[in-house]
């Protein structure tokens, strides 16, 4: 019996999407631990390299285990195709490079994850690609003034890391589409359980699957998903419409349609050449995490909200940032885009600045100091001194990250135990 995704909800897709075992086949997704695939004739292999036949030519480009998980994630996001990568940073890099070349530019929110700021603003500059940063508080006119004939996309995060700004997806999608360019959204924190950006006009979604999708801090990974509705034939994207000499002059839009052209090109051209592919074992582990994503996200959100309410009332806490709280100025956008919850990440500042933050974090017993976020265990980090350490004071201020800010990734432990740990650590501040 065929598994029809249209007949099932998100919960069932998490558990059974992507892989459909046949009669007598393994019930769970197998690990196809092979770099190589056997074919009966030269013509069959030739068809694969001509992109006229389906199949796996080499595991750097595709693998049956990886392909099943790609299908599941595409279905969860409501997209037409997915490409899994070795890390979230690799996914962002390929998502941009797939349609951007030297001499061109991208327009990017300045409140995104510090590693992404470095990739887009520093590393891509060495490729000849300019990143033009904007504040989400700017007017449409101020932001659109950054867009010109060489602009390839607008980029932001559904919930920014770590200050949790909420991206007004419909606003920026309309802005991008007025100029004939796509909106690319990093949807790592909410996951498709809490937000599906394609429903609000986004065109490409990226994830660090190392976060909630895996959920156990067990395996690195990233994903690119195409919504399948952006018109790449509008005259601005010749790399997708004009012949690709590396595949005998194939045109991606002509051969695969606008719904598949972007992901096909990213796979057979960039993944082929850069090799940042996800392994079969990594995909297998990721899939185990995805099977409980719909169960974990509500618990993360519930615990995070309870922790935020506690911290807001504590005399040693100066400020709490939790967009899921009704008194937060970002709450109207949360109601619009994430009515069922945001994520398990909140941020706050304690009295005493950086020294106070260090004293608090060093006093925690249940929560751990980790250079990670968004897994089952509660963890803390001081972004200014770690993940965003490469940013200048001006960039930190522009991104809304004070030196004493603490990012708290609330896990799925008992909330009473989490609050007890926060309480005893705050006593040391």
XYZ file of C-alpha atoms in Angstrom:
429
model
C 0.000 0.000 0.000
C 1.451 3.352 -1.039
C 1.951 6.067 1.588
C 0.066 9.174 0.391
C 1.337 12.236 2.253
C -1.855 14.138 1.356
C -3.889 11.824 3.577
C -1.791 12.261 6.714
C -0.891 15.020 9.139
C 2.477 16.285 10.335
C 2.652 13.837 13.256
C 2.303 10.845 10.962
C 4.740 12.290 8.414
C 7.351 12.618 11.173
C 7.002 8.941 12.008
C 6.359 7.282 8.649
C 7.165 9.801 5.928
C 9.957 9.359 3.399
C 10.454 5.600 3.520
C 7.945 3.035 2.259
C 9.068 -0.579 2.805
C 7.865 -3.175 0.340
C 6.742 -6.693 1.103
C 9.326 -8.467 3.247
C 11.629 -5.408 3.360
C 13.073 -3.837 6.558
C 10.428 -2.026 8.619
C 12.780 0.857 9.489
C 14.878 2.830 7.056
C 18.044 0.835 6.207
C 21.526 2.331 6.210
C 22.808 2.019 2.650
C 26.459 2.159 3.661
C 27.898 2.249 0.162
C 29.670 4.829 -1.919
C 28.918 2.950 -5.131
C 26.056 1.459 -7.156
C 26.055 -1.351 -9.732
C 24.392 -1.115 -13.134
C 23.825 -3.635 -15.889
C 24.944 -1.530 -18.834
C 26.996 1.469 -19.855
C 23.870 3.128 -21.259
C 22.198 3.035 -17.836
C 25.131 4.814 -16.235
C 25.273 7.264 -19.133
C 21.625 8.141 -18.580
C 22.378 9.027 -14.973
C 25.171 11.385 -15.961
C 23.010 12.905 -18.695
C 20.331 13.532 -16.025
C 17.792 11.666 -18.155
C 17.408 8.619 -15.863
C 16.569 8.211 -12.191
C 18.950 6.488 -9.823
C 22.040 6.939 -7.682
C 25.325 7.479 -9.487
C 27.550 8.120 -6.453
C 26.868 8.782 -2.761
C 28.470 12.203 -2.880
C 25.458 13.230 -4.971
C 22.706 10.936 -3.682
C 22.170 7.867 -1.526
C 18.997 5.831 -0.822
C 19.064 6.443 2.941
C 19.694 10.150 2.487
C 17.043 10.375 -0.234
C 14.357 8.945 2.053
C 15.101 11.523 4.747
C 15.172 14.288 2.136
C 11.688 13.263 1.050
C 10.431 13.330 4.640
C 11.789 16.824 5.290
C 10.436 18.156 1.993
C 6.999 16.800 2.895
C 7.164 18.283 6.401
C 7.999 21.731 5.031
C 5.523 21.415 2.159
C 8.256 21.748 -0.471
C 8.919 20.022 -3.767
C 12.459 18.865 -3.061
C 15.190 18.733 -0.415
C 18.969 18.453 -0.454
C 20.692 17.263 2.714
C 24.173 18.579 3.473
C 26.924 17.741 5.933
C 26.169 20.775 8.155
C 23.789 23.685 8.412
C 26.531 26.065 7.295
C 27.073 23.971 4.179
C 23.351 24.199 3.445
C 23.393 27.995 3.707
C 26.480 28.199 1.512
C 24.994 26.028 -1.241
C 21.620 27.775 -1.033
C 23.311 31.097 -1.794
C 25.956 29.928 -4.275
C 23.337 28.052 -6.282
C 22.067 31.367 -7.687
C 24.836 33.865 -6.801
C 28.179 34.553 -8.462
C 31.071 36.997 -8.208
C 29.995 40.589 -8.773
C 26.519 40.003 -7.379
C 25.039 40.695 -3.942
C 22.558 39.418 -1.376
C 20.462 41.355 1.152
C 20.534 39.871 4.653
C 19.028 40.573 8.078
C 21.716 41.699 10.520
C 20.242 39.753 13.462
C 21.060 36.261 12.182
C 23.375 33.697 13.783
C 26.951 34.940 14.143
C 28.411 32.068 12.130
C 26.072 32.934 9.271
C 27.119 36.592 9.488
C 30.729 35.491 9.104
C 29.973 33.134 6.193
C 27.867 35.644 4.278
C 29.692 38.830 5.196
C 33.327 37.681 5.280
C 33.893 34.360 3.525
C 31.585 35.013 0.566
C 33.280 38.373 0.117
C 36.372 36.402 -0.934
C 34.210 34.851 -3.657
C 33.381 38.336 -4.904
C 29.864 38.238 -3.442
C 28.732 41.280 -1.461
C 26.391 40.950 1.514
C 24.283 44.006 2.337
C 22.942 43.821 5.881
C 19.726 45.472 7.014
C 17.833 45.952 10.243
C 14.397 44.360 10.358
C 13.210 47.564 12.013
C 14.051 49.583 8.897
C 11.342 50.768 6.543
C 10.585 48.949 3.314
C 12.078 51.858 1.414
C 15.333 51.740 3.350
C 15.698 48.016 2.767
C 14.661 48.086 -0.882
C 17.269 50.786 -1.497
C 19.849 48.017 -0.974
C 18.392 45.976 -3.848
C 19.669 46.504 -7.382
C 19.955 44.593 -10.637
C 22.689 42.374 -9.187
C 20.800 41.365 -6.041
C 20.017 37.655 -5.949
C 17.988 37.074 -2.782
C 16.787 38.305 0.604
C 17.809 36.180 3.604
C 16.627 35.973 7.205
C 15.863 33.626 10.095
C 12.312 32.804 11.177
C 13.514 33.183 14.770
C 16.953 34.739 14.950
C 19.752 33.154 16.949
C 20.228 34.230 19.726
C 18.053 37.331 20.205
C 14.886 35.680 18.847
C 13.700 38.414 16.502
C 10.631 37.223 14.598
C 10.981 37.586 10.837
C 7.896 39.062 9.175
C 7.862 36.511 6.373
C 4.986 37.949 4.340
C 6.483 41.432 4.444
C 9.888 40.350 3.186
C 8.466 37.860 0.690
C 6.444 40.672 -0.889
C 9.536 42.857 -0.905
C 11.647 40.195 -2.593
C 8.997 39.368 -5.158
C 8.557 43.027 -6.115
C 12.150 42.819 -7.357
C 11.911 39.346 -8.911
C 14.169 37.646 -6.368
C 13.477 34.808 -3.884
C 13.163 34.957 -0.119
C 15.419 32.441 1.649
C 14.498 31.586 5.250
C 16.436 29.715 7.926
C 13.672 27.851 9.795
C 15.930 25.969 12.225
C 14.452 27.129 15.542
C 10.692 26.726 14.941
C 11.066 23.679 12.667
C 8.158 22.869 10.322
C 6.193 21.726 13.385
C 5.762 25.348 14.511
C 6.211 27.317 11.285
C 5.980 26.512 7.574
C 7.458 29.539 5.767
C 6.255 28.447 2.303
C 2.678 29.135 3.410
C 3.621 32.792 3.880
C 5.503 33.357 0.629
C 9.052 32.159 1.321
C 10.746 30.443 -1.624
C 13.697 28.507 -0.172
C 14.043 27.156 3.383
C 17.275 26.058 5.040
C 17.874 24.212 8.311
C 20.627 23.211 10.598
C 19.277 19.716 11.175
C 21.855 19.403 13.978
C 19.354 21.269 16.185
C 15.745 20.242 16.916
C 15.366 17.973 13.891
C 18.033 15.639 15.269
C 17.157 16.773 18.769
C 19.821 14.831 20.624
C 23.065 16.592 19.660
C 24.080 13.353 17.988
C 24.773 14.242 14.354
C 25.648 17.239 12.211
C 23.577 18.115 9.181
C 21.844 20.746 7.093
C 18.961 20.898 4.649
C 17.829 23.030 1.708
C 14.163 22.808 0.710
C 12.585 24.354 -2.390
C 9.009 25.581 -2.152
C 8.636 24.913 -5.864
C 6.700 28.051 -6.772
C 9.318 30.736 -7.542
C 9.496 31.596 -11.249
C 13.161 31.164 -12.141
C 12.354 32.032 -15.753
C 11.755 35.727 -14.997
C 15.002 36.679 -16.747
C 17.161 37.194 -13.655
C 18.530 33.663 -13.223
C 20.361 32.483 -16.354
C 22.200 29.798 -14.353
C 18.893 27.958 -14.124
C 17.494 28.710 -17.570
C 20.509 28.768 -19.891
C 22.478 25.651 -20.925
C 24.866 24.118 -18.376
C 28.011 23.108 -20.247
C 28.946 20.595 -17.520
C 25.835 18.560 -18.418
C 25.871 18.755 -22.217
C 23.929 22.004 -22.371
C 20.980 20.996 -20.214
C 18.601 23.733 -19.019
C 17.353 23.041 -15.505
C 14.065 24.878 -15.879
C 13.318 23.322 -19.272
C 14.208 19.783 -18.217
C 12.915 19.772 -14.633
C 10.420 22.629 -14.471
C 10.445 25.593 -12.108
C 9.317 23.368 -9.231
C 12.468 21.214 -9.282
C 15.136 23.202 -11.144
C 16.708 24.835 -8.081
C 17.252 21.667 -6.024
C 18.359 19.603 -9.028
C 21.012 22.190 -9.885
C 22.196 22.408 -6.267
C 22.572 18.635 -6.173
C 24.101 17.752 -9.520
C 26.319 20.819 -9.855
C 27.279 22.226 -6.434
C 27.079 19.036 -4.378
C 28.928 17.235 -7.167
C 31.740 19.807 -7.062
C 31.898 20.737 -3.360
C 31.083 17.366 -1.811
C 29.419 18.625 1.366
C 27.043 15.670 1.351
C 25.367 13.992 4.307
C 26.432 10.400 4.974
C 23.988 7.502 5.087
C 24.672 6.934 8.796
C 24.076 10.597 9.592
C 20.774 10.522 7.693
C 19.730 7.382 9.570
C 20.406 9.042 12.945
C 18.643 12.223 11.822
C 15.602 10.213 10.817
C 15.332 8.717 14.300
C 15.217 12.252 15.680
C 12.609 13.356 13.156
C 10.302 10.551 14.272
C 9.757 12.315 17.627
C 10.017 15.944 16.482
C 6.253 16.472 16.801
C 6.372 15.224 20.405
C 9.454 17.141 21.530
C 8.661 20.610 20.164
C 5.548 21.220 22.307
C 7.482 20.182 25.446
C 10.388 22.492 24.545
C 7.972 25.389 24.063
C 6.062 24.673 27.280
C 9.230 24.454 29.363
C 10.778 27.551 27.774
C 7.690 29.643 28.456
C 7.605 28.518 32.098
C 11.320 29.317 32.500
C 10.820 32.759 30.934
C 7.946 33.577 33.304
C 10.114 32.561 36.265
C 13.124 34.577 35.099
C 11.070 37.678 34.348
C 9.999 37.862 37.991
C 13.453 37.231 39.466
C 15.118 40.320 41.016
C 18.577 39.420 39.660
C 17.392 39.252 36.049
C 17.414 42.519 34.102
C 15.620 41.450 30.938
C 14.056 38.352 29.410
C 13.580 37.779 25.683
C 10.867 35.266 24.867
C 8.655 36.153 21.886
C 6.122 33.544 22.975
C 5.174 35.647 26.027
C 2.040 37.718 25.479
C 3.688 40.880 26.825
C 6.553 40.629 24.328
C 6.325 43.223 21.523
C 6.986 40.467 18.970
C 4.025 38.401 20.113
C 1.667 39.606 17.338
C 4.075 38.154 14.760
C 4.297 34.944 16.804
C 0.501 34.665 16.746
C 0.570 35.071 12.971
C 3.418 32.731 12.071
C 3.832 30.387 15.071
C 0.497 30.160 16.910
C 1.352 26.740 18.366
C 4.674 27.853 19.866
C 8.088 29.166 18.905
C 10.956 27.015 20.216
C 12.765 26.105 23.412
C 15.323 28.900 23.203
C 15.020 32.080 25.257
C 17.583 34.680 26.240
C 18.062 36.894 29.264
C 20.573 39.180 30.984
C 21.488 39.004 34.650
C 22.740 41.827 36.804
C 26.492 42.290 36.713
C 27.049 42.182 32.948
C 29.539 39.671 31.573
C 30.875 38.841 35.052
C 27.363 38.160 36.295
C 26.673 35.936 33.295
C 29.852 33.945 33.873
C 29.133 33.531 37.593
C 25.600 32.328 36.826
C 26.624 29.843 34.133
C 29.507 28.429 36.167
C 27.072 27.775 39.030
C 24.605 25.659 37.067
C 24.377 21.964 37.919
C 21.692 20.466 35.679
C 22.129 22.746 32.684
C 25.416 22.528 30.806
C 27.593 25.156 29.178
C 27.651 23.976 25.566
C 28.465 25.406 22.165
C 25.191 24.057 20.889
C 21.522 24.814 21.082
C 18.141 23.175 20.561
C 18.496 19.618 21.788
C 16.784 17.564 24.477
C 19.079 18.721 27.287
C 19.051 22.199 28.813
C 22.141 24.200 27.902
C 23.443 27.752 28.248
C 25.866 29.945 26.370
C 27.141 33.517 26.432
C 26.971 34.353 22.686
C 29.175 37.455 22.834
C 32.044 35.400 24.204
C 31.564 32.304 22.044
C 29.371 31.838 18.943
C 29.316 35.572 18.146
C 32.869 36.211 19.341
C 33.961 37.160 15.820
C 31.562 40.119 15.726
C 32.707 43.623 16.597
C 31.058 45.569 19.415
C 29.187 47.551 16.778
C 27.925 44.382 15.110
C 26.912 42.921 18.470
C 24.979 46.078 19.275
C 23.325 46.085 15.848
C 22.282 42.471 16.355
C 20.884 43.241 19.815
C 23.371 41.034 21.684
C 24.678 42.690 24.877
C 27.865 41.322 26.413
C 25.994 39.819 29.357
C 23.311 38.081 27.331
C 22.710 34.434 28.194
C 21.140 32.109 25.653
C 19.152 29.444 27.459
C 18.164 26.408 25.423
C 15.453 24.824 27.549
C 15.340 21.061 27.227
C 12.631 18.504 27.830
C 13.600 17.606 31.402
C 11.153 18.217 34.238
C 10.438 21.939 34.440
C 10.616 21.841 38.248
C 14.188 20.581 38.065
C 15.119 23.193 35.463
C 13.739 26.082 37.536
C 15.410 24.754 40.686
C 18.753 24.801 38.888
C 18.178 28.349 37.642
C 17.221 29.417 41.154
C 20.347 28.120 42.864
C 22.621 29.562 40.147
C 20.997 33.009 40.386
C 21.711 33.003 44.110
C 25.417 33.073 43.240
C 25.083 36.260 41.125
